[in-house]
Coordinates of C-alpha atoms and ligand atoms in Angstrom, one line a residue:
M63 CA 0.0 0.0 0.0
A64 CA 1.3 3.5 -0.8
A65 CA 2.4 5.6 2.1
Q66 CA 0.3 8.4 3.5
I67 CA 2.0 11.6 2.4
I68 CA 2.1 14.1 5.3
D69 CA 1.4 17.5 3.9
G70 CA 3.6 20.0 5.8
K71 CA 2.2 23.0 4.0
A72 CA -1.4 22.2 5.0
V73 CA -0.4 21.3 8.6
A74 CA 1.6 24.6 8.9
A75 CA -1.4 26.5 7.7
E76 CA -3.5 24.9 10.5
V77 CA -0.9 25.8 13.1
R78 CA -0.8 29.5 11.8
K79 CA -4.6 29.6 11.9
Q80 CA -4.5 28.5 15.5
V81 CA -1.8 31.0 16.3
A82 CA -3.9 33.8 14.7
E83 CA -6.9 32.8 16.9
D84 CA -4.6 32.8 20.0
V85 CA -3.3 36.3 19.1
K86 CA -6.9 37.6 18.7
A87 CA -7.7 36.3 22.2
I88 CA -4.6 37.9 23.6
V89 CA -5.4 41.2 22.0
A90 CA -8.9 41.0 23.5
S91 CA -7.6 40.2 27.0
H92 CA -4.4 42.2 27.1
G93 CA -4.9 45.1 24.6
S94 CA -1.8 44.4 22.5
A95 CA -0.5 41.6 20.3
P96 CA 2.7 39.5 21.1
G97 CA 5.8 40.9 19.3
L98 CA 8.6 39.0 17.6
A99 CA 12.0 40.6 17.0
V100 CA 14.3 39.1 14.4
V101 CA 18.0 40.2 14.2
L102 CA 19.8 39.6 10.9
V103 CA 23.5 40.4 10.7
G104 CA 25.2 40.5 7.3
E105 CA 24.0 39.6 3.8
D106 CA 23.7 35.8 3.7
P107 CA 21.1 35.3 0.9
A108 CA 19.3 32.3 2.4
S109 CA 19.1 34.1 5.8
K110 CA 17.6 37.2 4.1
V111 CA 14.9 35.0 2.6
Y112 CA 14.1 33.3 5.9
V113 CA 13.9 36.6 7.8
K114 CA 11.6 38.1 5.1
N115 CA 9.3 35.1 5.3
K116 CA 9.3 35.2 9.1
A117 CA 8.4 38.9 9.2
A118 CA 5.6 38.4 6.6
Q119 CA 4.1 35.5 8.5
T120 CA 4.4 37.2 11.8
V121 CA 2.3 40.1 10.5
E122 CA -0.2 37.7 8.8
V123 CA -1.1 36.1 12.1
G124 CA -1.6 39.5 13.7
M125 CA 1.6 39.8 15.7
Q126 CA 4.0 42.7 15.9
S127 CA 7.2 42.2 13.9
F128 CA 10.4 44.0 14.7
E129 CA 13.2 43.6 12.2
Y130 CA 16.9 44.6 12.8
K131 CA 19.1 44.3 9.8
L132 CA 22.7 45.1 10.7
P133 CA 25.8 45.2 8.4
A134 CA 28.2 42.3 8.4
E135 CA 30.9 44.3 10.2
T136 CA 28.7 45.1 13.2
S137 CA 30.7 44.3 16.4
E138 CA 29.8 41.6 18.9
H139 CA 29.4 44.3 21.5
E140 CA 26.8 46.2 19.4
I141 CA 24.8 42.9 18.8
L142 CA 24.9 42.1 22.6
T143 CA 23.7 45.6 23.4
L144 CA 20.8 45.2 21.0
V145 CA 19.8 41.8 22.5
Q146 CA 19.9 43.4 26.0
R147 CA 17.7 46.2 24.8
L148 CA 15.2 43.7 23.3
N149 CA 15.3 41.7 26.6
A150 CA 14.2 44.8 28.4
N151 CA 11.5 45.9 25.8
P152 CA 8.1 44.8 27.1
N153 CA 6.6 44.9 23.5
V154 CA 9.1 42.2 22.4
N155 CA 8.0 38.7 23.6
G156 CA 10.2 36.7 21.3
I157 CA 13.8 37.3 20.1
L158 CA 15.4 35.4 17.3
V159 CA 19.0 36.0 16.1
Q160 CA 19.3 34.5 12.6
L161 CA 22.2 32.1 12.2
P162 CA 24.8 31.9 10.9
L163 CA 26.4 35.0 12.4
P164 CA 29.6 36.5 10.8
K165 CA 32.8 34.8 11.9
H166 CA 34.1 37.6 14.2
V167 CA 30.9 37.2 16.4
N168 CA 30.7 34.5 19.1
A169 CA 27.2 33.1 18.3
E170 CA 27.1 31.1 21.6
K171 CA 27.7 34.3 23.6
I172 CA 24.9 36.1 21.7
L173 CA 22.4 33.3 22.0
N174 CA 23.1 32.8 25.7
T175 CA 22.4 36.5 26.3
I176 CA 18.8 36.2 25.1
D177 CA 16.3 36.1 28.0
P178 CA 15.4 32.4 28.2
D179 CA 11.7 33.4 28.4
K180 CA 12.1 35.3 25.1
D181 CA 14.2 32.6 23.4
V182 CA 11.8 31.5 20.7
D183 CA 14.4 29.3 19.0
G184 CA 14.7 27.3 22.3
F185 CA 18.5 27.2 22.0
H186 CA 19.4 28.8 25.4
P187 CA 21.0 26.3 27.8
T188 CA 18.2 27.0 30.4
N189 CA 15.6 26.0 27.8
V190 CA 17.6 22.9 26.8
G191 CA 17.6 21.9 30.5
R192 CA 13.9 22.6 31.0
L193 CA 13.1 20.5 27.9
W194 CA 15.1 17.5 29.3
I195 CA 13.6 17.7 32.8
G196 CA 10.1 18.1 31.4
E197 CA 9.3 21.7 32.5
R198 CA 7.2 24.1 30.4
T199 CA 9.7 25.7 28.0
L200 CA 10.3 27.0 24.5
V201 CA 11.2 24.0 22.3
P202 CA 13.3 24.4 19.1
C203 CA 10.9 24.9 16.1
T204 CA 12.0 22.2 13.7
P205 CA 11.7 19.3 16.1
T206 CA 8.4 20.7 17.3
G207 CA 7.1 20.8 13.7
S208 CA 8.5 17.3 13.1
A209 CA 6.6 15.9 16.1
I210 CA 3.4 17.6 15.0
L211 CA 3.7 16.0 11.6
A212 CA 4.4 12.5 13.1
K213 CA 1.2 12.9 15.1
K214 CA -0.7 13.3 11.8
A215 CA 0.1 9.7 11.0
V216 CA -0.9 8.1 14.3
P217 CA -3.0 9.5 17.2
S218 CA -0.3 8.8 19.8
L219 CA 3.4 8.3 19.6
Q220 CA 3.5 6.5 22.9
G221 CA 5.5 3.3 23.0
L222 CA 6.8 3.6 19.5
N223 CA 10.5 2.7 18.8
A224 CA 11.8 6.1 17.5
V225 CA 15.2 6.4 15.7
V226 CA 16.6 9.9 15.2
I227 CA 19.5 10.2 12.8
G228 CA 21.6 13.2 13.8
R229 CA 22.6 14.6 17.1
S230 CA 22.9 18.4 16.5
N231 CA 21.8 20.8 19.2
I232 CA 19.2 22.4 16.9
V233 CA 17.5 19.3 15.5
G234 CA 18.7 15.8 16.6
K235 CA 19.1 16.3 20.4
P236 CA 15.9 18.3 21.0
M237 CA 14.0 15.9 18.7
A238 CA 15.1 13.0 20.9
A239 CA 14.1 14.9 24.1
L240 CA 10.6 15.7 22.6
L241 CA 10.0 12.0 21.5
L242 CA 11.1 10.8 25.0
R243 CA 8.5 13.3 26.4
E244 CA 5.9 11.6 24.0
S245 CA 6.9 8.3 25.7
C246 CA 8.7 6.8 22.6
T247 CA 11.7 4.5 23.1
V248 CA 14.3 6.7 21.6
T249 CA 17.6 5.8 19.8
V250 CA 19.9 8.6 18.6
A251 CA 22.0 7.5 15.6
H252 CA 24.9 9.6 14.3
S253 CA 28.0 9.6 12.1
K254 CA 29.7 7.0 14.3
T255 CA 26.7 4.6 14.6
K256 CA 27.5 1.0 13.7
D257 CA 25.1 -0.6 11.2
L258 CA 22.9 2.5 10.6
P259 CA 20.6 0.6 8.2
G260 CA 20.0 -2.1 10.9
V261 CA 19.3 0.5 13.6
C262 CA 16.9 2.3 11.3
R263 CA 15.0 -0.9 10.5
T264 CA 14.0 -1.1 14.2
A265 CA 12.2 2.2 13.9
D266 CA 8.4 2.6 14.0
L267 CA 9.2 6.3 13.7
L268 CA 12.3 7.4 11.8
V269 CA 13.5 11.0 11.9
A270 CA 16.3 11.9 9.5
A271 CA 18.3 15.1 10.3
V272 CA 21.7 14.5 8.7
G273 CA 22.3 16.8 5.7
I274 CA 23.3 14.0 3.3
P275 CA 21.1 13.8 0.2
E276 CA 18.9 10.7 0.0
L277 CA 21.0 8.8 2.6
V278 CA 18.1 6.7 3.9
K279 CA 17.2 3.9 1.5
K280 CA 14.1 1.7 1.0
D281 CA 15.7 -1.4 2.7
W282 CA 16.4 0.8 5.9
I283 CA 12.6 1.3 6.5
K284 CA 10.5 -1.0 8.6
P285 CA 7.3 -1.7 6.6
G286 CA 4.6 0.7 7.8
A287 CA 7.0 3.1 9.6
I288 CA 6.4 6.8 9.9
V289 CA 9.3 8.6 8.2
I290 CA 10.0 12.3 8.9
D291 CA 12.6 13.9 6.7
V292 CA 14.2 17.0 8.1
G293 CA 17.0 17.2 5.6
I294 CA 17.1 20.0 3.1
N295 CA 19.8 19.5 0.5
R296 CA 20.3 21.3 -2.8
V297 CA 21.5 19.0 -5.6
P298 CA 22.0 19.3 -9.3
G299 CA 18.6 18.8 -11.2
E300 CA 17.6 18.8 -14.8
N301 CA 18.7 21.3 -17.5
G302 CA 21.5 22.7 -15.4
K303 CA 19.1 23.7 -12.6
T304 CA 19.2 22.7 -8.9
K305 CA 16.5 21.0 -6.8
L306 CA 15.9 20.3 -3.2
V307 CA 15.9 16.7 -1.8
G308 CA 15.8 15.4 1.8
D309 CA 17.9 12.9 3.7
V310 CA 15.5 10.2 2.6
A311 CA 15.3 8.6 -0.9
Y312 CA 11.7 9.6 -1.1
D313 CA 10.3 7.7 -4.0
E314 CA 11.6 4.3 -3.0
C315 CA 11.0 4.8 0.8
A316 CA 7.4 5.8 0.1
E317 CA 6.8 2.3 -1.3
V318 CA 7.5 0.8 2.2
A319 CA 6.7 3.5 4.7
G320 CA 3.3 3.9 6.3
A321 CA 3.5 7.6 6.2
I322 CA 6.2 10.0 5.0
T323 CA 7.0 13.7 4.7
P324 CA 8.1 15.1 1.3
V325 CA 10.9 17.6 0.6
P326 CA 10.1 20.3 -0.1
G327 CA 6.6 20.7 1.5
G328 CA 7.2 18.6 4.7
V329 CA 9.1 19.7 7.7
G330 CA 10.3 22.9 6.1
P331 CA 7.0 24.9 6.3
M332 CA 6.5 23.8 9.9
T333 CA 9.5 25.6 11.2
I334 CA 8.2 29.2 10.9
A335 CA 4.7 28.2 11.9
C336 CA 6.2 26.7 15.2
L337 CA 8.3 29.9 15.6
L338 CA 5.0 31.9 15.7
Q339 CA 3.5 29.4 18.1
N340 CA 6.5 29.7 20.3
T341 CA 6.1 33.5 20.3
V342 CA 2.6 33.1 21.7
T343 CA 3.9 30.6 24.3
A344 CA 6.7 33.1 25.2
F345 CA 4.0 35.8 25.7
K346 CA 2.0 33.4 28.0
I347 CA 5.1 32.4 30.0
Q348 CA 6.0 36.0 30.5
K349 CA 2.5 37.0 31.6
G350 CA 2.1 33.9 33.8
I351 CA -0.8 32.5 31.7
K352 CA -1.3 28.8 31.9
D353 CA -1.6 26.7 28.7
Ligands
LIG299 P1 24.4 19.2 11.5 O1 25.4 19.1 10.4 O2 24.5 20.1 12.7 O3 24.2 17.7 12.1 C1 24.2 16.6 11.3 C2 24.1 15.3 12.2 O4 24.1 14.2 11.3 C3 25.4 15.2 13.1 O5 24.9 15.0 14.4 C4 26.1 13.9 12.6 O6 26.5 13.1 13.6 C5 25.0 13.2 11.8 N1 25.7 12.5 10.6 C6 26.5 13.0 9.7 N2 26.9 12.1 8.8 C7 26.2 11.0 9.2 C8 26.1 9.7 8.6 N3 26.8 9.3 7.5 N4 25.4 8.8 9.2 C9 24.6 9.1 10.3 N5 24.6 10.3 10.9 C10 25.4 11.3 10.3 O7 23.0 19.4 10.8 P2 21.6 19.9 11.4 O8 21.6 21.4 11.6 O9 21.1 19.1 12.4 O10 20.6 19.7 10.1 C11 20.4 18.4 9.5 C12 19.6 18.6 8.2 O11 18.4 19.2 8.5 C13 20.3 19.5 7.2 O12 20.0 19.0 5.9 C14 19.6 20.8 7.4 O13 19.6 21.6 6.2 C15 18.2 20.4 7.8 N6 17.5 21.3 8.6 C16 16.2 21.6 8.2 C17 15.4 22.4 8.9 C18 14.0 22.7 8.4 O14 13.4 23.7 8.7 N7 13.4 21.7 7.8 C19 15.9 23.1 10.0 C20 17.2 22.8 10.4 C21 18.0 21.9 9.7

């Protein structure tokens, strides 16, 4: 039987609709909408596109968008000062510093200066700790989006054998923490894992976050498994053009999987939607509002 294709664009639209409703309720009760500040340093073309999309979607759901576009030569001290100003600004509920930062800037120092309650990327060590000990927190957007998509395939993830390929701080590790919170039995595989295909074949839920085009093959997939492809890889396409592919060989894996996300149109669109959701959560945390 052909796999269920999990439509990330449609699910992201549902998440944004819910965020827009939450924002309306907040405006009605508190008189003003949550605000998201995005800081972009330099001219990285991909980052510029992300920041433009984030700002447009922030406004679309009725939130306030604050954009700070700084030249590549901006000093670390100036960026730190801006982050501290945003921390103190009551109209700003979420702060996102777009990565990568220029080489002369210590990204870790900048990210660790963001008030953890405004850290809508969920990268601050305080939020990493809160996630692992199961406290209410701001969870990184891409893993959150991936978990929402997995739940479109089955009503509950409880008890599933989950394999996450990749152990980065922004995807693999928080993904593992989230799935553990969903009561999955979690294995984290990485570049040093022995017999990766064999490990993957144990997965009822497989999340690939590696950055290697079409690494995961059909015979790595347990029949009926849920496959969430986080990878975004640009590869040569037809007629001298390029195209995007994931970390999963989509066509062949879709023949065996029970449900699968495409690339593009899977996890990608979920990331900004979850960022907006996190901004609402940040507002609620700051105002002491329960979920
Ligand atoms: P990363 O380079 O920081 O981490 C990659 C991980 O893959 C590492 O932990 C490494 O151990 C593991 N790995 C490398 N080679 C491997 C191999 N041969 N076998 C098994 N594991 C291996 O990357 P990242 O930031 O976690 O991103 C992973 C992918 O997800 C990239 O393609 C990236 O573009 C994509 N991504 C997508 C979104 C989105 O919004 N959809 C967001 C973030 C990242």
